[in-house]
Amino acid sequence: MVEEGALLWEPTPEIVEKAKVTRYLEWLGRPVDYQALWEWSVEAPAEFWTSIWDYFGVVGERGDGPVMSGTMPGVEWFAGARLNYAANALRRAADDPGRPAVIFRGEVGGRRTLTLGELAEEVARVRMGLAGLGVGRGDRVAAYAPNVPETLIAFLATASLGAVWSSCSPDFGAPSVIDRFTQIEPKVLIAVDGYAYNGKWFDRVQVVQDIAAKLPGLAARVRMPGPDVSGEDGPSSGGGRTVDWADLRATAGPLAFEPVPFGHPLWVVYSSGTTGLPKPIVHGHGGVVLEHLKALSFHQDLGEDDVFFWYTTTGWMMWNYLVGGLLTGSAVLLYDGAATYPETDALWRLAAEEEVTYFGTGAPYLVASMKAGLRPSGLTALRGLGSTGSPLPPEGFAWVHEALPEVQLGSFSGGTDVCTGFVGAVPLLPVRAGVIPCRCLGAKVESFGPSGTPVVGEVGELVLTVPMPSMPVMFWNDPDGTRYRESYFADYPGVWRHGDWIKILPDGGCVIYGRSDSTLNRGGVRMGTSEFYRVVERFEEIADSLVIDTGRLGQEGRLLLYVTMVEGVPLSGKLIMSLRKALKGELSPRHVPNEIIEVPGIPRTLSGKKLEVPIRKILLGIPPERAANLDAMANPEVLSYFTPVAEPPVSPG
């Protein structure tokens, strides 16, 4: 048992001296004091974010408008500014075309690289192709694609036009993708015929046909190359004309960038609540550029000599964060495949072979490596290790620093909603078991207790009381902002409630205790319970259902599906198999329940809402009378059928 707070790593004077954040402090003329820097960054946000623009020399026109005006949730940043994300990501291509930019490795073998010059040329070609399909400023380009160079190229080409990007991983089922993409009505869909994962090939030809047929206004589909594709088109079924990737990039042309306002939509990512369709979250060019320059440079300590890797799919915000490494001049390593194929040490071997300097992954992979007794070797270039997706337990911290004593572990927590971390590590501060070292620069994170006021040393709701430029500029199809306000500002007007439990220590360290809402988080992919219910309750035999994720510190835990059957109909083995198949195909393999359990009734409030959060508390050991308000329940007698679960198994995620 490792004691929370035990000291595991301290920066040497050399590490502090070489840190990117130290260079920034020298430029500001401030002493090397992280806590003082953080306090200034949240007390004077306009000055801080202006300094980020100036320090990094952001490509664009800053304009003469105010840096920030208004209050949350209606803050406007850098009025009058004009810039483009892609111009900043490719800013070094003209002067240093031979610099490594992209390294790709796939589970099925093969290795590809792109220099900055080659990347810029490919972006220019695809830009020409997309423009030829009618894509222009404000149009949406959607991708059902794996983590391959073509996906990155297509994203940068889309951004260069001032068009709006959105992507889903090809392991998502058609209904989940349709729920997302129909909300944004893309003009072009880029998709692969299949993908490799865990030693198997998954054909997606029919899935792509089904998706395309449901997208109104789709002008064209682009067929992206991938390993083991047959070269044959599937049957035509809506979605406009089909264009091969080779034809899309056939025409060379100049690389140009459409200047857009600071808050112009860059991409749409999706974060599900507990009701309704997935929320289509829109981030702006300027907010992402500033936030990712700050976070990746000062917290991950990335620069032009680094190789940056994060294990992710294109359906998780960490893909967007990974490609942000280009903003810092780092080379980015893209990997498509399973984390543990053919063995649990697959990612460690990959990092060693590619001389990765900063390696990011989900906390469950680190715990799985610990459980397997791994001792990674050959990581001579590695100096930073990132962990996110779920809280890492103190034992996970200790294993990392025992196995890799010279490497700084950076446990980070944030979300799709802002496409960054609120709390994380910095090279100036020590690492202690189970404790995230600091609140990130510009992030006024506080813990609100039951009375809605800040508490220290106690677990409370994670809130932000000062705006950040990477907060969503809007939700798509939410013209008056109602859904946006209800998602983050309903509990504390003017204060962002994120939905995590956090304890802030007196010295500024933080401990995250997981979600305070009922969103499912499986392998870093967040999905709302409503998406689950749409699949399960489509079965005529099922009268009602409840899904609970019991994940806790560093563990994905059990995904439990409770069902109430139609009277006289048993829960048969055949039905269980059908449910598992439907959930795997329509949601994702990550969302197949560990158990499907029959209960006589689903707990509901007097107003008819399912008690997801209270039942999760009961399953984790909190007595029912403390977890739920029995007087507010329509059927409190059914609580007796929900009992604490055993310690959940660790998934490699």
XYZ file of C-alpha atoms in Angstrom:
653
model
C 0.000 0.000 0.000
C 1.476 3.344 -1.076
C 0.711 6.353 1.083
C -0.977 9.204 -0.763
C 1.375 12.168 -0.898
C 4.620 10.211 -0.614
C 7.433 12.044 -2.432
C 8.512 10.158 -5.564
C 10.399 12.609 -7.792
C 11.926 16.073 -7.584
C 13.250 18.228 -10.406
C 16.997 18.744 -10.453
C 18.393 22.277 -10.826
C 19.266 21.344 -14.422
C 15.669 20.327 -15.190
C 14.358 23.580 -13.741
C 16.918 25.636 -15.651
C 16.099 23.987 -18.991
C 12.306 23.989 -18.574
C 10.297 25.899 -21.177
C 8.297 27.566 -18.419
C 11.551 28.894 -16.917
C 12.362 30.600 -20.239
C 8.898 32.163 -20.144
C 9.386 33.409 -16.583
C 12.698 34.988 -17.603
C 10.948 36.672 -20.549
C 8.307 38.025 -18.154
C 11.013 39.174 -15.740
C 9.566 37.101 -12.899
C 11.305 34.806 -10.385
C 11.010 31.053 -10.848
C 7.971 30.512 -8.610
C 5.159 28.421 -10.083
C 2.511 29.225 -7.484
C 3.041 32.971 -7.921
C 2.893 32.561 -11.703
C -0.373 30.620 -11.462
C -1.931 33.218 -9.184
C -1.042 35.998 -11.636
C -2.377 33.967 -14.584
C -5.844 33.681 -13.015
C -5.976 37.076 -11.328
C -4.990 38.957 -14.506
C -6.262 36.681 -17.305
C -6.208 39.365 -20.015
C -2.544 40.114 -19.336
C -1.659 36.438 -19.096
C -3.262 35.353 -22.361
C -1.852 38.399 -24.151
C 1.592 37.329 -22.969
C 1.026 33.849 -24.421
C 0.191 35.367 -27.833
C 3.237 37.617 -27.703
C 5.705 35.107 -26.250
C 4.998 32.470 -28.884
C 4.601 34.976 -31.713
C 1.236 33.582 -32.806
C 0.826 33.788 -36.578
C -2.037 36.189 -37.243
C -3.288 39.704 -36.597
C -4.130 40.350 -32.966
C -6.292 43.359 -33.725
C -6.934 46.321 -31.471
C -10.064 45.070 -29.699
C -10.180 44.114 -26.009
C -8.482 40.858 -25.014
C -11.594 39.721 -23.153
C -15.016 41.196 -22.596
C -18.187 39.963 -20.929
C -18.637 37.304 -18.274
C -19.070 33.536 -18.344
C -20.641 32.014 -20.291
C -20.600 34.896 -22.780
C -16.924 35.937 -22.801
C -15.481 37.184 -26.100
C -11.716 36.843 -26.557
C -9.389 38.952 -28.724
C -12.042 40.902 -30.596
C -10.770 41.894 -34.027
C -8.072 39.177 -34.175
C -7.567 37.110 -37.350
C -5.578 33.863 -37.455
C -5.699 30.227 -38.602
C -4.792 27.088 -36.638
C -3.170 25.378 -39.641
C -0.964 28.395 -40.338
C 0.396 28.115 -36.805
C 0.826 24.332 -36.979
C 2.797 24.597 -40.239
C 4.598 27.868 -39.542
C 8.066 26.276 -39.635
C 7.581 24.422 -42.925
C 8.940 27.150 -45.212
C 12.114 27.787 -43.194
C 12.838 24.218 -42.085
C 11.129 21.813 -44.529
C 13.378 18.888 -43.627
C 12.426 18.868 -39.935
C 10.617 15.648 -38.858
C 6.911 16.311 -38.371
C 4.959 13.036 -38.372
C 5.900 9.444 -37.580
C 3.315 6.717 -38.128
C 3.293 3.172 -36.836
C 0.455 0.707 -37.321
C -0.422 -2.471 -35.534
C -0.417 -4.332 -38.863
C 3.165 -3.231 -39.500
C 4.833 -0.577 -41.555
C 6.313 2.774 -40.717
C 5.899 6.093 -42.475
C 7.360 9.514 -41.845
C 6.660 13.015 -43.089
C 8.905 16.032 -42.858
C 7.367 19.446 -42.359
C 7.839 20.184 -46.034
C 6.169 16.941 -47.070
C 3.324 17.508 -44.618
C 2.759 21.029 -45.942
C 2.723 19.758 -49.536
C 0.159 17.071 -48.696
C -2.015 19.572 -46.837
C -1.906 21.880 -49.870
C -2.957 19.049 -52.185
C -5.862 17.920 -50.002
C -6.869 21.533 -49.514
C -7.187 21.862 -53.286
C -9.189 18.653 -53.438
C -11.615 19.694 -50.708
C -12.097 23.105 -52.302
C -12.873 21.308 -55.564
C -15.654 19.447 -53.754
C -17.140 22.774 -52.720
C -15.767 22.941 -49.188
C -15.279 26.488 -47.973
C -15.319 28.597 -44.862
C -17.811 27.289 -42.307
C -18.573 24.015 -44.112
C -18.161 20.804 -42.130
C -15.849 17.922 -43.006
C -16.435 14.741 -41.016
C -14.031 11.817 -40.754
C -14.728 8.210 -39.809
C -11.070 7.385 -39.744
C -8.220 5.834 -37.765
C -5.157 7.554 -36.336
C -3.160 7.691 -39.581
C -1.297 10.514 -41.369
C -4.123 11.002 -43.875
C -6.493 11.921 -41.053
C -4.087 14.546 -39.746
C -3.523 15.894 -43.273
C -7.274 16.126 -43.878
C -7.780 17.970 -40.599
C -5.106 20.571 -41.366
C -6.449 21.022 -44.900
C -9.952 21.534 -43.526
C -8.716 24.075 -40.975
C -6.698 25.931 -43.626
C -9.935 26.582 -45.550
C -11.732 27.912 -42.494
C -13.976 24.828 -42.659
C -14.962 22.864 -39.555
C -13.542 19.422 -38.678
C -15.129 16.545 -36.761
C -13.976 12.942 -36.382
C -15.084 9.590 -34.965
C -13.036 6.439 -34.554
C -14.012 3.583 -36.909
C -14.727 1.288 -33.982
C -17.874 3.317 -33.287
C -21.089 1.741 -34.560
C -23.208 3.457 -37.183
C -25.929 4.746 -34.789
C -23.359 6.468 -32.536
C -21.690 8.133 -35.519
C -25.016 9.125 -37.065
C -26.118 10.675 -33.757
C -23.013 12.853 -33.881
C -22.595 13.734 -37.539
C -26.254 14.381 -38.367
C -26.160 17.285 -35.930
C -23.468 19.099 -37.917
C -24.568 18.134 -41.481
C -21.143 17.673 -43.091
C -20.578 18.483 -46.751
C -17.872 15.812 -47.073
C -17.395 12.498 -45.263
C -13.911 10.975 -45.217
C -13.967 7.290 -44.287
C -12.001 4.047 -44.366
C -13.267 0.649 -45.459
C -11.940 -1.017 -42.327
C -9.356 -1.034 -39.560
C -7.054 -3.398 -37.696
C -7.251 -3.864 -33.946
C -5.909 -6.504 -31.586
C -4.765 -8.737 -34.430
C -8.089 -8.693 -36.277
C -9.462 -6.903 -39.307
C -12.833 -5.138 -39.029
C -14.672 -4.404 -42.257
C -16.622 -1.109 -42.174
C -17.852 -0.834 -45.788
C -21.507 -1.340 -44.912
C -21.241 0.851 -41.815
C -19.902 3.714 -43.940
C -22.769 3.214 -46.390
C -25.255 3.360 -43.526
C -23.695 6.530 -42.139
C -23.568 8.286 -45.500
C -27.198 7.453 -46.232
C -28.281 9.286 -43.060
C -26.320 12.516 -43.597
C -28.447 15.208 -45.231
C -26.680 17.466 -47.686
C -23.615 15.248 -48.069
C -21.978 16.227 -51.360
C -19.216 13.633 -51.467
C -17.510 10.769 -49.722
C -13.733 10.427 -49.746
C -12.470 6.863 -49.537
C -9.350 6.960 -47.399
C -6.675 4.309 -47.915
C -6.038 1.816 -45.177
C -4.324 -1.524 -44.654
C -5.999 -4.624 -46.080
C -8.648 -2.725 -48.050
C -10.015 -4.616 -51.007
C -9.980 -1.792 -53.513
C -13.666 -2.446 -54.222
C -16.370 0.107 -53.514
C -19.396 -1.034 -51.574
C -22.904 -0.592 -52.968
C -23.868 3.037 -53.508
C -26.404 4.315 -50.998
C -26.684 8.078 -50.831
C -23.931 10.396 -49.722
C -23.163 12.028 -53.079
C -20.300 10.919 -55.262
C -17.360 8.849 -54.056
C -13.805 10.137 -54.483
C -10.661 8.130 -53.815
C -7.996 9.713 -51.626
C -5.515 9.567 -54.515
C -7.848 11.681 -56.648
C -8.523 14.116 -53.792
C -4.790 14.868 -53.481
C -3.996 14.659 -57.174
C -3.603 18.379 -57.816
C -0.651 20.314 -56.446
C -1.249 23.870 -55.388
C -0.034 26.656 -53.134
C -0.535 26.292 -49.410
C -2.792 29.095 -48.247
C -4.637 29.815 -45.029
C -8.006 31.499 -44.611
C -7.744 34.140 -41.851
C -10.678 33.726 -39.477
C -11.833 35.455 -36.273
C -10.428 34.220 -32.953
C -13.621 32.321 -32.118
C -14.296 30.924 -35.598
C -15.174 27.190 -35.318
C -12.153 24.911 -35.710
C -13.644 21.548 -34.828
C -16.658 19.874 -33.250
C -15.997 17.283 -30.553
C -18.634 15.378 -28.625
C -19.209 14.992 -24.912
C -22.316 13.152 -23.830
C -24.568 14.038 -20.954
C -27.159 11.719 -19.471
C -30.069 12.755 -21.699
C -30.502 13.566 -25.360
C -28.024 13.420 -28.191
C -24.249 13.822 -27.678
C -23.330 17.456 -27.161
C -21.597 18.903 -30.262
C -18.942 21.102 -28.634
C -17.366 23.766 -30.833
C -13.886 25.139 -30.134
C -12.397 28.149 -31.882
C -9.108 28.552 -33.750
C -7.667 31.130 -31.380
C -8.608 29.501 -28.098
C -7.111 26.159 -29.118
C -3.901 27.725 -30.451
C -3.264 29.677 -27.242
C -4.283 26.889 -24.865
C -2.286 24.166 -26.595
C 0.807 26.339 -26.945
C 0.618 27.053 -23.211
C -0.222 23.535 -22.046
C 2.109 21.593 -24.323
C 5.048 23.970 -23.913
C 4.879 24.744 -20.193
C 3.235 21.646 -18.706
C 4.412 18.894 -21.085
C 7.633 20.899 -21.674
C 7.567 20.218 -25.420
C 9.724 21.958 -28.015
C 11.386 21.498 -31.376
C 13.634 18.622 -30.281
C 10.835 16.395 -29.007
C 8.948 13.350 -30.258
C 5.454 13.522 -28.765
C 3.180 10.491 -28.451
C -0.193 9.935 -26.851
C -2.083 6.683 -27.200
C -5.489 7.712 -28.517
C -8.083 7.244 -31.215
C -9.594 9.960 -33.389
C -12.765 9.794 -31.296
C -11.077 11.107 -28.142
C -10.013 14.707 -27.525
C -6.493 13.493 -26.841
C -6.099 13.072 -30.619
C -6.767 16.799 -31.022
C -4.311 17.443 -28.207
C -1.688 15.156 -29.765
C -1.728 16.915 -33.139
C -1.296 20.171 -31.211
C 2.303 19.070 -30.736
C 2.922 20.531 -34.202
C 2.259 23.996 -32.745
C 5.355 23.608 -30.550
C 7.564 22.290 -33.360
C 7.561 18.743 -31.960
C 7.309 15.684 -34.164
C 4.116 13.756 -33.418
C 3.951 9.961 -33.337
C 0.668 8.490 -34.557
C -0.125 4.884 -33.655
C -3.163 2.958 -34.832
C -3.955 -0.293 -33.066
C -4.370 -1.950 -29.693
C -2.249 -0.893 -26.717
C -1.584 -4.480 -25.678
C -1.114 -6.299 -28.998
C 0.684 -8.593 -29.335
C 1.766 -8.160 -25.681
C 1.051 -5.755 -22.838
C 4.386 -3.987 -23.418
C 3.482 -2.978 -27.007
C 3.387 0.765 -26.313
C 6.598 0.710 -24.287
C 8.416 -1.025 -27.149
C 6.992 1.483 -29.608
C 8.199 4.411 -27.472
C 11.681 2.915 -27.218
C 11.964 2.204 -30.940
C 10.844 5.700 -31.929
C 12.897 7.475 -29.240
C 9.832 9.170 -27.801
C 10.629 12.005 -25.408
C 7.086 12.478 -24.062
C 4.737 9.478 -23.831
C 1.066 9.841 -22.913
C -1.495 7.138 -22.236
C -4.559 6.313 -20.167
C -4.167 5.543 -16.480
C -5.537 1.984 -16.902
C -2.639 1.091 -19.223
C -0.152 2.113 -16.549
C -2.025 0.062 -13.952
C -2.152 -2.923 -16.333
C 1.607 -2.616 -16.869
C 2.091 -2.538 -13.118
C -0.110 -5.610 -12.611
C 1.837 -7.451 -15.336
C 5.112 -6.722 -13.536
C 6.592 -4.890 -16.527
C 9.888 -3.042 -16.351
C 10.080 -0.993 -19.562
C 13.566 -0.729 -21.042
C 15.315 1.082 -23.864
C 13.543 4.370 -23.163
C 16.741 6.386 -23.287
C 15.103 9.499 -24.745
C 12.041 9.518 -22.485
C 11.812 12.342 -19.942
C 8.055 12.804 -19.482
C 5.123 10.434 -19.053
C 1.525 11.669 -19.211
C -1.478 9.924 -17.672
C -5.108 10.859 -18.206
C -8.562 9.446 -18.949
C -9.200 8.413 -15.337
C -7.466 9.024 -11.999
C -4.220 7.133 -11.404
C -3.965 5.551 -7.907
C -0.933 6.150 -5.670
C 0.325 2.646 -6.477
C 0.382 3.577 -10.164
C 2.439 6.682 -9.401
C 4.880 4.599 -7.363
C 5.244 1.936 -10.068
C 6.079 4.543 -12.711
C 8.817 6.124 -10.622
C 10.215 2.774 -9.570
C 10.301 1.484 -13.151
C 11.372 4.818 -14.700
C 13.073 6.798 -11.920
C 14.433 9.567 -14.182
C 11.087 10.260 -15.878
C 8.636 12.854 -14.581
C 5.091 11.515 -14.331
C 2.442 14.040 -15.253
C -1.068 13.017 -14.257
C -3.517 15.376 -15.965
C -7.248 15.912 -15.701
C -9.473 18.074 -17.848
C -11.919 17.186 -20.538
C -13.324 17.197 -24.029
C -15.262 20.303 -23.066
C -12.095 22.450 -23.130
C -9.758 20.056 -25.002
C -7.043 20.381 -22.383
C -6.193 19.731 -18.754
C -7.324 21.889 -15.843
C -4.858 20.328 -13.419
C -1.553 18.650 -14.194
C 2.202 18.653 -13.809
C 4.950 21.166 -14.500
C 8.746 20.607 -14.538
C 9.219 22.985 -11.605
C 7.300 20.902 -9.050
C 7.850 17.506 -7.385
C 5.666 14.446 -7.931
C 3.886 12.814 -4.982
C 1.933 9.570 -5.003
C -1.677 10.049 -6.038
C -1.392 13.847 -6.163
C -1.569 16.010 -9.276
C 1.075 18.688 -8.660
C -0.753 21.865 -9.667
C -3.599 23.740 -11.232
C -2.625 24.588 -14.808
C -1.750 28.132 -15.806
C -4.806 30.206 -16.642
C -7.175 27.661 -15.026
C -8.834 29.068 -11.889
C -9.840 25.660 -10.545
C -11.618 25.597 -7.203
C -13.418 22.963 -5.157
C -16.959 23.907 -4.164
C -18.397 22.317 -1.059
C -22.098 21.628 -0.392
C -22.790 25.316 0.229
C -21.390 26.322 -3.152
C -18.323 28.042 -1.730
C -14.609 27.154 -2.070
C -13.127 24.551 0.258
C -9.508 23.440 0.746
C -8.494 19.977 1.857
C -12.009 18.639 1.268
C -13.586 16.832 -1.660
C -15.938 19.038 -3.644
C -17.183 19.878 -7.121
C -14.500 20.951 -9.595
C -15.411 24.419 -10.842
C -13.746 27.200 -12.802
C -14.409 30.710 -11.592
C -12.395 32.515 -14.287
C -12.917 31.932 -18.037
C -10.403 30.231 -20.349
C -10.162 30.918 -24.107
C -10.518 27.218 -24.991
C -13.949 26.995 -23.415
C -16.516 26.167 -26.124
C -17.486 29.049 -28.370
C -20.888 27.335 -28.639
C -22.683 24.036 -29.111
C -23.704 23.340 -32.694
C -27.450 23.868 -33.280
C -27.820 25.721 -29.986
C -28.528 29.234 -31.311
C -29.544 30.847 -28.040
C -26.992 28.987 -25.910
C -29.585 27.262 -23.728
C -28.031 23.817 -23.920
C -24.555 25.222 -23.324
C -25.627 27.118 -20.203
C -27.550 24.126 -18.839
C -24.519 21.880 -19.313
C -22.034 23.920 -17.267
C -23.707 26.872 -15.530
C -27.025 25.572 -14.187
C -25.734 24.837 -10.678
C -23.589 27.922 -10.097
C -24.531 30.900 -12.303
C -21.420 32.450 -13.820
C -19.256 29.544 -12.612
C -18.317 26.516 -14.734
C -19.202 23.203 -13.047
C -17.214 20.468 -14.733
C -18.662 17.296 -13.204
C -15.581 15.951 -11.392
C -14.861 15.469 -7.696
C -11.648 17.218 -6.623
C -9.707 17.911 -3.444
C -7.351 20.897 -3.518
C -4.547 20.669 -0.981
C -3.182 23.698 0.893
C -0.009 23.688 -1.234
C -1.975 23.700 -4.516
C -1.742 19.980 -5.259
C -4.923 18.254 -6.392
C -6.552 14.842 -6.109
C -9.256 13.886 -8.638
C -11.874 11.357 -7.542
C -13.649 10.754 -10.844
C -16.922 11.922 -12.319
C -19.604 13.454 -10.181
C -22.159 12.891 -12.939
C -23.226 9.694 -14.698
C -21.303 10.009 -17.946
C -19.631 6.729 -18.921
C -15.870 6.945 -19.483
C -14.483 3.791 -21.061
C -10.884 3.849 -22.263
C -11.038 7.635 -22.467
C -14.173 7.575 -24.671
C -17.016 9.388 -22.967
C -20.551 8.385 -23.825
C -23.839 9.357 -22.290
C -26.134 6.799 -20.727
C -28.912 7.930 -23.037
C -26.996 6.406 -25.934
C -26.943 3.117 -24.065
C -30.665 3.222 -23.382
C -31.506 3.897 -27.016
C -29.905 0.562 -27.904
C -31.077 -1.528 -24.950
C -34.644 -0.351 -24.731
C -35.197 -0.927 -28.415
C -35.519 -4.625 -27.498
C -39.199 -5.452 -27.053
C -38.443 -7.879 -24.220
C -36.945 -5.115 -22.032
C -39.239 -2.784 -20.119
C -36.624 -0.575 -18.510
C -32.867 -0.397 -17.945
C -30.081 1.282 -15.996
C -26.370 1.336 -16.842
C -23.709 2.096 -14.230
C -19.939 2.498 -14.594
C -18.233 1.590 -11.304
C -14.821 2.883 -12.341
C -12.708 4.370 -9.587
C -9.139 5.497 -9.076
C -6.994 4.214 -11.944
C -9.477 1.478 -12.822
C -12.169 1.344 -15.436
C -14.097 -0.971 -13.167
C -17.265 -2.809 -14.113
C -19.877 -1.666 -16.570
C -23.145 -3.051 -15.220
C -26.406 -3.132 -17.131
C -29.560 -3.685 -15.091
C -32.709 -4.612 -16.979
C -36.348 -4.984 -16.023
C -38.084 -7.462 -18.284
C -41.541 -7.272 -19.784
C -43.875 -9.324 -17.595
C -43.625 -13.008 -18.335
C -40.449 -12.727 -20.430
C -37.236 -14.205 -18.963
C -33.735 -12.814 -19.395
C -32.385 -15.588 -21.563
C -28.832 -16.329 -22.638
C -29.866 -15.648 -26.223
C -31.137 -12.182 -25.318
C -27.932 -11.408 -23.394
C -25.891 -12.341 -26.468
C -28.092 -10.147 -28.654
C -27.706 -7.208 -26.268
C -23.926 -7.542 -26.196
C -23.759 -7.746 -29.987
C -25.965 -4.677 -30.408
C -24.014 -2.588 -27.912
C -20.687 -3.582 -29.451
C -21.852 -2.828 -32.967
C -23.848 0.333 -32.340
C -21.783 1.970 -29.598
C -18.281 0.489 -29.407
C -16.453 -2.598 -28.089
C -15.550 -0.548 -24.996
C -19.204 -0.280 -24.049
C -20.113 -3.969 -23.772
C -21.258 -4.561 -20.158
C -19.311 -6.834 -17.842
C -22.624 -8.088 -16.495
C -26.293 -7.878 -17.469
C -28.474 -8.277 -14.398
C -32.247 -8.656 -14.117
C -33.999 -6.569 -11.434
C -37.728 -6.120 -10.747
C -37.620 -2.359 -11.198
C -35.357 0.564 -12.046
C -35.073 3.214 -9.285
C -36.687 6.490 -10.316
C -37.449 9.847 -8.763
C -40.986 11.095 -8.330
C -40.533 13.028 -11.540
C -39.502 9.873 -13.388
C -35.728 10.318 -13.648
C -33.459 7.296 -13.283
C -31.219 7.376 -10.200
C -27.894 6.831 -11.942
C -25.546 8.704 -9.604
C -27.145 7.421 -6.349
C -27.062 3.813 -7.578
C -23.405 4.184 -8.516
C -22.717 5.348 -4.959
C -24.564 2.332 -3.556
C -22.583 -0.034 -5.770
C -19.388 1.545 -4.442
C -20.408 0.907 -0.847
C -22.335 3.963 0.329
C -25.481 2.982 2.317
C -28.729 3.564 0.376
C -30.078 6.006 2.935
C -26.998 8.196 2.401
C -26.814 7.753 -1.346
C -30.434 8.526 -2.222
C -33.283 10.624 -0.927
C -35.839 7.883 -0.311
C -38.676 10.384 0.089
C -38.032 11.663 -3.428
C -38.240 8.187 -4.963
C -41.223 6.664 -6.707
C -40.111 3.103 -5.869
C -37.596 3.013 -2.968
C -38.293 -0.690 -2.394
C -36.176 -1.661 -5.445
C -32.968 -0.274 -3.897
C -32.467 -3.569 -2.091
C -31.635 -5.231 -5.415
C -28.565 -3.028 -5.873
C -25.687 -4.135 -3.670
C -21.989 -3.176 -3.526
C -19.831 -4.763 -6.208
C -16.528 -6.545 -5.752
C -13.239 -4.807 -6.554
C -13.367 -4.169 -10.319
C -10.858 -5.732 -12.673
C -8.241 -3.531 -14.308
C -8.608 -2.978 -18.031
C -5.592 -1.929 -20.122
C -7.781 0.671 -21.857
